[in-house]
Coordinates of C-alpha atoms in Angstrom, one line a residue:
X21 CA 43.4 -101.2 55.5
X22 CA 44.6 -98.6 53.0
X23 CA 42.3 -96.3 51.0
X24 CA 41.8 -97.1 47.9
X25 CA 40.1 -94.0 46.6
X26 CA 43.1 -91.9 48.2
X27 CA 45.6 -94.0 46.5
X28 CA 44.4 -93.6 43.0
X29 CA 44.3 -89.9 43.7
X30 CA 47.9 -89.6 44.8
X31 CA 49.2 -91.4 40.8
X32 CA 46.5 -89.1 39.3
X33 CA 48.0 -86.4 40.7
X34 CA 51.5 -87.0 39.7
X35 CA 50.3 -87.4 35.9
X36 CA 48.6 -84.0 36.3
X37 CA 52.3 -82.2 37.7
X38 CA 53.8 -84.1 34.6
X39 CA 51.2 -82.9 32.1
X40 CA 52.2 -79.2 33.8
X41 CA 55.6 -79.5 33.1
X42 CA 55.1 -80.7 30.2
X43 CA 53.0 -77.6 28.8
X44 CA 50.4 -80.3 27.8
X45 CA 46.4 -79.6 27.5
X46 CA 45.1 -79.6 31.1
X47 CA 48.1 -78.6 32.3
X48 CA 46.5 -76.1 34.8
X49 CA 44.5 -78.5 36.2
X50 CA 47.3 -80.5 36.8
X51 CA 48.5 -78.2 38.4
X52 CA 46.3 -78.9 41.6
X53 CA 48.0 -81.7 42.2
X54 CA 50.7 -79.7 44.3
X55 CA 48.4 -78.6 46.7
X56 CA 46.8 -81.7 46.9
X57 CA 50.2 -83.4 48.0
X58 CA 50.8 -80.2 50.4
X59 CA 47.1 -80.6 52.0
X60 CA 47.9 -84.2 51.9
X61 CA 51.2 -84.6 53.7
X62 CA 50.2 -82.5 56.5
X63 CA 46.4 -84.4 56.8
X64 CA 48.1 -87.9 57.2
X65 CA 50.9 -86.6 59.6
X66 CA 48.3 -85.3 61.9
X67 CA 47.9 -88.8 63.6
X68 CA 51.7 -89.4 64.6
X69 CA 52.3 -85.8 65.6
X70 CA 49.5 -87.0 68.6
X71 CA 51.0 -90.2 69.0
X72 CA 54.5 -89.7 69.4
X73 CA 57.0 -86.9 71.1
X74 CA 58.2 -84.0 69.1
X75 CA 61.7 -85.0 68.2
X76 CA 60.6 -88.8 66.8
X77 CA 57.9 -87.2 65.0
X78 CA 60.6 -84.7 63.0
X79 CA 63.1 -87.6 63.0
X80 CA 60.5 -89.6 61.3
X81 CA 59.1 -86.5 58.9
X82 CA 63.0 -86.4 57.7
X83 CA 63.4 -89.6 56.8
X84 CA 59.8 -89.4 55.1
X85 CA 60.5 -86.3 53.6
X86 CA 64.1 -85.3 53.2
X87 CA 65.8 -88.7 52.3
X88 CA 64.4 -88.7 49.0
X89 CA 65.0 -85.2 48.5
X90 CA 68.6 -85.7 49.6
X91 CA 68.8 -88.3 47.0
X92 CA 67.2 -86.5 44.5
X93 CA 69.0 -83.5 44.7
X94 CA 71.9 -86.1 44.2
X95 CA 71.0 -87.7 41.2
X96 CA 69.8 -84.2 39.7
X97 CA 73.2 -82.5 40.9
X98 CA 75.0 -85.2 38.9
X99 CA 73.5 -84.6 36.1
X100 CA 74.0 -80.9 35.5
X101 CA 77.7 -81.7 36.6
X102 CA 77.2 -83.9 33.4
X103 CA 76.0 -81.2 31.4
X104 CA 78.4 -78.6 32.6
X105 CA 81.4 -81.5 31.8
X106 CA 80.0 -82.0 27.9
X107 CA 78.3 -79.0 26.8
X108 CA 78.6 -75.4 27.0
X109 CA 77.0 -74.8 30.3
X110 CA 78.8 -73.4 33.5
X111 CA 78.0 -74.0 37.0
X112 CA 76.8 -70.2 37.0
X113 CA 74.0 -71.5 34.7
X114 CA 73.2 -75.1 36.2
X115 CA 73.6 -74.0 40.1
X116 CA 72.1 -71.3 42.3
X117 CA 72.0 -70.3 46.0
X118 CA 68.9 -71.1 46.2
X119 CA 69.3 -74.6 45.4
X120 CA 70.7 -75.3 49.5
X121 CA 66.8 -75.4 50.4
X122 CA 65.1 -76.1 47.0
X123 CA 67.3 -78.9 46.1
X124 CA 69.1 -79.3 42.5
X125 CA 65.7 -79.2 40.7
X126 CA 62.8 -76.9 41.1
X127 CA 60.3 -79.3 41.2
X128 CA 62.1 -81.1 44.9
X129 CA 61.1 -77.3 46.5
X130 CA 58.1 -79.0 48.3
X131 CA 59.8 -81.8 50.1
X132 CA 61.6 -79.6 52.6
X133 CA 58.9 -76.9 52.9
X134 CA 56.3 -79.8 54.0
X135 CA 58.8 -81.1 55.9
X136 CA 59.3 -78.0 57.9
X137 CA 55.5 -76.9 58.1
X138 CA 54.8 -80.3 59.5
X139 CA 57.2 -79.7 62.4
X140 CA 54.1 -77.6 63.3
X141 CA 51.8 -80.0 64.1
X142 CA 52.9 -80.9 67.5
X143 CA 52.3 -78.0 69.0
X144 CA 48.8 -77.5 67.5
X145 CA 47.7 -80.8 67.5
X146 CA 46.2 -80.7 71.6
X147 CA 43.9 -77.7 71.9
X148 CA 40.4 -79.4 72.0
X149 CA 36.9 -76.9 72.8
X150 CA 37.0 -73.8 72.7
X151 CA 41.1 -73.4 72.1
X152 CA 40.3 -75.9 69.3
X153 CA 37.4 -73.8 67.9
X154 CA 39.6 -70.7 68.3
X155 CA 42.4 -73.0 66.2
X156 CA 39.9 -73.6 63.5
X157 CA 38.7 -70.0 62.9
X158 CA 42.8 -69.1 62.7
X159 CA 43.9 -71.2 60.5
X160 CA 41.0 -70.0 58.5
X161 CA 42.3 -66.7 58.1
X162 CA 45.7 -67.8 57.7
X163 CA 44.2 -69.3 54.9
X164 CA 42.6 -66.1 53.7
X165 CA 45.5 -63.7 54.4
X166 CA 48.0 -66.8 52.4
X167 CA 45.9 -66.4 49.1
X168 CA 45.9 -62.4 49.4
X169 CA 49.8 -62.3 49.8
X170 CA 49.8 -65.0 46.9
X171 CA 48.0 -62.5 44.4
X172 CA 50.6 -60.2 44.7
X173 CA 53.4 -62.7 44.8
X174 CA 56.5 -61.1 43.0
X175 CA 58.9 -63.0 44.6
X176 CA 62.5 -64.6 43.8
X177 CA 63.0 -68.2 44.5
X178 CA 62.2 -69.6 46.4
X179 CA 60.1 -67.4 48.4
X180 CA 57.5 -67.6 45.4
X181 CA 57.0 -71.2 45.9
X182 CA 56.9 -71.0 49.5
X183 CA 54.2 -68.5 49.4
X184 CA 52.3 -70.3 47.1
X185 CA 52.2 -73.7 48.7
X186 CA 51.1 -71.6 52.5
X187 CA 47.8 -71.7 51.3
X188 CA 47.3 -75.3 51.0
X189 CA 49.6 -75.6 54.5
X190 CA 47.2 -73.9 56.0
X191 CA 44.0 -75.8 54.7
X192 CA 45.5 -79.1 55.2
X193 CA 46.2 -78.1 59.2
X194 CA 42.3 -76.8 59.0
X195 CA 40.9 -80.0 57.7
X196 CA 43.9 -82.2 60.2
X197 CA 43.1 -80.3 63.6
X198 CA 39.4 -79.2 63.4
X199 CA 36.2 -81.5 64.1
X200 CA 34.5 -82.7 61.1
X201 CA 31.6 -80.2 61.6
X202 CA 34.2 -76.8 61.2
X203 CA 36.5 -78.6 59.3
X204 CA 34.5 -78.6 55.8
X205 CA 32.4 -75.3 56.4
X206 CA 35.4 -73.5 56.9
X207 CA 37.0 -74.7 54.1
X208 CA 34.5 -74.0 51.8
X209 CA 34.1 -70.6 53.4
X210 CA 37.5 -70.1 52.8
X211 CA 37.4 -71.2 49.0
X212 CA 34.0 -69.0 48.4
X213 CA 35.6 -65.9 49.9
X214 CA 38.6 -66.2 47.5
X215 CA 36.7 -67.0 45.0
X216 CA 34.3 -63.4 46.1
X217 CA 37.2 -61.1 45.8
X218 CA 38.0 -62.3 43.0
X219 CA 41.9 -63.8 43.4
X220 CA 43.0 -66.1 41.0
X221 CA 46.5 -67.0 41.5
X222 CA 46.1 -71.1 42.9
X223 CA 42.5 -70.3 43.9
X224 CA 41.5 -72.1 41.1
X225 CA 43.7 -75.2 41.9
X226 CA 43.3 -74.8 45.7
X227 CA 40.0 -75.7 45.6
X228 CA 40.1 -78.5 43.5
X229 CA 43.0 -79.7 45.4
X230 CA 41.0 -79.0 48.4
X231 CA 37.9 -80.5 47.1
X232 CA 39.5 -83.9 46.0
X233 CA 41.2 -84.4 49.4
X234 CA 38.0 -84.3 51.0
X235 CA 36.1 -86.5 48.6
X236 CA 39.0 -88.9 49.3
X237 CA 39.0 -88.7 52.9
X238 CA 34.9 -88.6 53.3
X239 CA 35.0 -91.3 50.6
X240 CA 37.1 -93.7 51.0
X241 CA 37.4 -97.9 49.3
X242 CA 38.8 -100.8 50.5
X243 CA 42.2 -100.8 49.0
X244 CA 43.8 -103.7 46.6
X245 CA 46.9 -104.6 45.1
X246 CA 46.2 -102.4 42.2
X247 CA 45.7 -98.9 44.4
X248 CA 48.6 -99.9 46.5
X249 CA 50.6 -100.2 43.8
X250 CA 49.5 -96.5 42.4
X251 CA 49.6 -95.1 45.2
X252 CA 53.4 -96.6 46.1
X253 CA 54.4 -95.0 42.2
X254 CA 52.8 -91.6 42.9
X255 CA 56.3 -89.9 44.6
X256 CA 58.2 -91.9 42.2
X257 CA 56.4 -90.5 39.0
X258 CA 56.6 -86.6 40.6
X259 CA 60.2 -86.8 41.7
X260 CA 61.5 -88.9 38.1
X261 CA 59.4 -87.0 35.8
X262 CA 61.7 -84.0 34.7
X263 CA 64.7 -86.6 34.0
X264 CA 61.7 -88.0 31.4
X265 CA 60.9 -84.8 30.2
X266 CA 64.8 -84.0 29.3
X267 CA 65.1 -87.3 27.5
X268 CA 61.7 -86.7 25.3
X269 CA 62.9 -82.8 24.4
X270 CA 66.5 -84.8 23.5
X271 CA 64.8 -86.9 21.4
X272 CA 63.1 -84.1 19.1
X273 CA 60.2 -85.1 17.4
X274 CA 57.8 -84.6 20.3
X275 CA 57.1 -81.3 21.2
X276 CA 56.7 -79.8 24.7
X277 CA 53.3 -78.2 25.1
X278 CA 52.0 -81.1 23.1
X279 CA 49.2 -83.7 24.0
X280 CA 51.4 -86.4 23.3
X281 CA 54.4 -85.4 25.5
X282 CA 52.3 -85.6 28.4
X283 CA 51.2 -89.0 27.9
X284 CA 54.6 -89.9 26.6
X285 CA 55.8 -88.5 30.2
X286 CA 53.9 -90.4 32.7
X287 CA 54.2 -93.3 30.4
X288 CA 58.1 -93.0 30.7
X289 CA 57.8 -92.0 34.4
X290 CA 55.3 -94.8 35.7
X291 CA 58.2 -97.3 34.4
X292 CA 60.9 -95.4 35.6
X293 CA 59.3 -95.3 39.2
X294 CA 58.4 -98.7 38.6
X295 CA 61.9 -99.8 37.7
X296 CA 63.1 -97.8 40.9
X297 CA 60.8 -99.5 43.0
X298 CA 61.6 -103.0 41.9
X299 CA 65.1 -102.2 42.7
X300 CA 64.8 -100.5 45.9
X301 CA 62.7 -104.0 47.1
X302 CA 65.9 -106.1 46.3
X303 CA 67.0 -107.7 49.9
X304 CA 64.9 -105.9 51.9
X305 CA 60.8 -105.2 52.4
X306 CA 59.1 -102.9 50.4
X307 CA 58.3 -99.5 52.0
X308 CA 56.7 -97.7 49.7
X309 CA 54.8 -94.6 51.0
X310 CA 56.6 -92.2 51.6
X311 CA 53.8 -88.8 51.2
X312 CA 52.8 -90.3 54.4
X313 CA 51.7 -93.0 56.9
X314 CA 48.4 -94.8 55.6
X315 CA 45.3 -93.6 55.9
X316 CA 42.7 -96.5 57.0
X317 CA 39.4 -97.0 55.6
X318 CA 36.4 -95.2 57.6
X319 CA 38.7 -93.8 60.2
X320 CA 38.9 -90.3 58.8
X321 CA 37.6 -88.6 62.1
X322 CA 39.9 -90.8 63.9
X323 CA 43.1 -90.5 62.1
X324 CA 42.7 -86.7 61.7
X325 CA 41.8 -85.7 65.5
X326 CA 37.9 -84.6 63.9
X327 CA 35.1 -85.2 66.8

């Protein structure tokens, strides 16, 4: 049975990364949802990376995770070949090295970073005792010493993004591989000692990112129809929204930074995922999660190795 609460949290989310892009009020917020997907991702791949032997488990992360960013990178690729063939632009100004691991827009960066820090969970998902205690207390600090480095964070691409998103890597294998009872105190102790020293770069967003995947884990609903269905058009609405965005800005009349080009986006992304969806059911069955295998309700402990 899926989780209901989880799966409105995952659409939510995605309207908050469109609002960002978008400049719109609550932008910031929005913002959260990246580390909510990063903490996410690694939380509901914890279970398979037990289950299964190392090379199915990163056979099966690629297809989760780099598929779409393969054909993403595609479609987005296209398009600035577009631009470069009608306008002014040159493939100087559309394309950059650093597009071989980001992908063709800036926003796909997280795809193959998750997909390579979950290549990690293997080999930390067996210690149990005291070499599972020990695990806890390091990732802690990995956590602590992620969101120092990220206050100083001067970075070219896409090395800033990388070291921006550790953080919530780190917090997501905390709350995946620790038992229940060091899982939250250490992620609160985390967030309070950031919080102590004063770092604000993500901190703010870390822990409400951090805060929501909890609630949604400890909390979770019988899922229906209705929270499959938002939860199936959350990866659709993050990876679609930019091509959105373009057309709105092309359209004039709507400014970015505005209230009303944020709703205007996840209106216009919600149907575009929607539209994608339909189509990608044609002949075949639906699969539509693809942030990660399901999460069902009132297993938390059990799906994420927490004793």
């Amino acid at each position: 049975m899926r989780n209901g609460t989880l799966d409105y949290a995952r659409l939510l989310a995605a309207f908050g990364i469109v609002f960002f892009h978008a400049g719109s009020p609550g932008g910031s917020l929005g913002y959260a949802a990246l580390p909510f997907f990063l903490i996410l991702i690694i939380v509901m791949a914890a279970p398979a990376a037990r289950q299964i032997a190392p090379p199915d488990f990163a056979r099966h992360r690629a297809w989760r995770l780099l598929s779409p960013w393969l054909i993403w990178s595609g479609i987005y690729g296209g398009l600035k070949l577009a631009e470069v063939a009608v306008t002014d632009a040159t493939l100087g100004t559309e394309f950059a090295p650093h597009m071989l691991v980001t992908g063709t827009a800036m926003h796909l960066w997280f795809l193959p970073f998750a997909f390579v820090a979950s290549l990690i969970l293997p080999a930390l998902s067996r210690p149990r005792g005291a070499w599972g205690h020990a695990l806890s207390l390091g990732l802690a600090l990995a956590a602590l010493v992620a969101l120092e480095r990220a206050q100083t964070n001067g970075l070219a691409v896409p090395f800033a993004q990388w070291v921006y998103g550790a953080p919530a890597i780190c917090l997501g294998l905390l709350i995946a591989l620790s038992p229940a009872r060091l899982a939250i105190p250490l992620t609160g102790g985390v967030l309070v000692t950031a919080q102590a020293m004063g770092w604000t770069t993500g901190v703010p967003q870390l822990t409400v990112a951090a805060v929501a995947v909890l609630i949604c884990l400890g909390r979770p609903s019988v899922g229906t129809p209705a929270s499959h269905w938002a939860g199936s058009m959350a990866m659709g609405v993050y990876l679609g929204h930019p091509l959105v965005l373009s057309l709105l800005d092309r359209l004039g009349g709507i400014p970015r930074g505005s209230l009303e080009a944020g709703i205007l986006g996840c209106i216009g992304a919600l149907a575009l995922a929607s539209l994608l969806a339909w189509v990608a059911t044609l002949g075949r069955p639906t699969s539509t999660d693809t942030i990660g295998s399901e999460l069902r309700h009132g297993d938390w402990r059990r799906h994420t190795g927490n004793e």
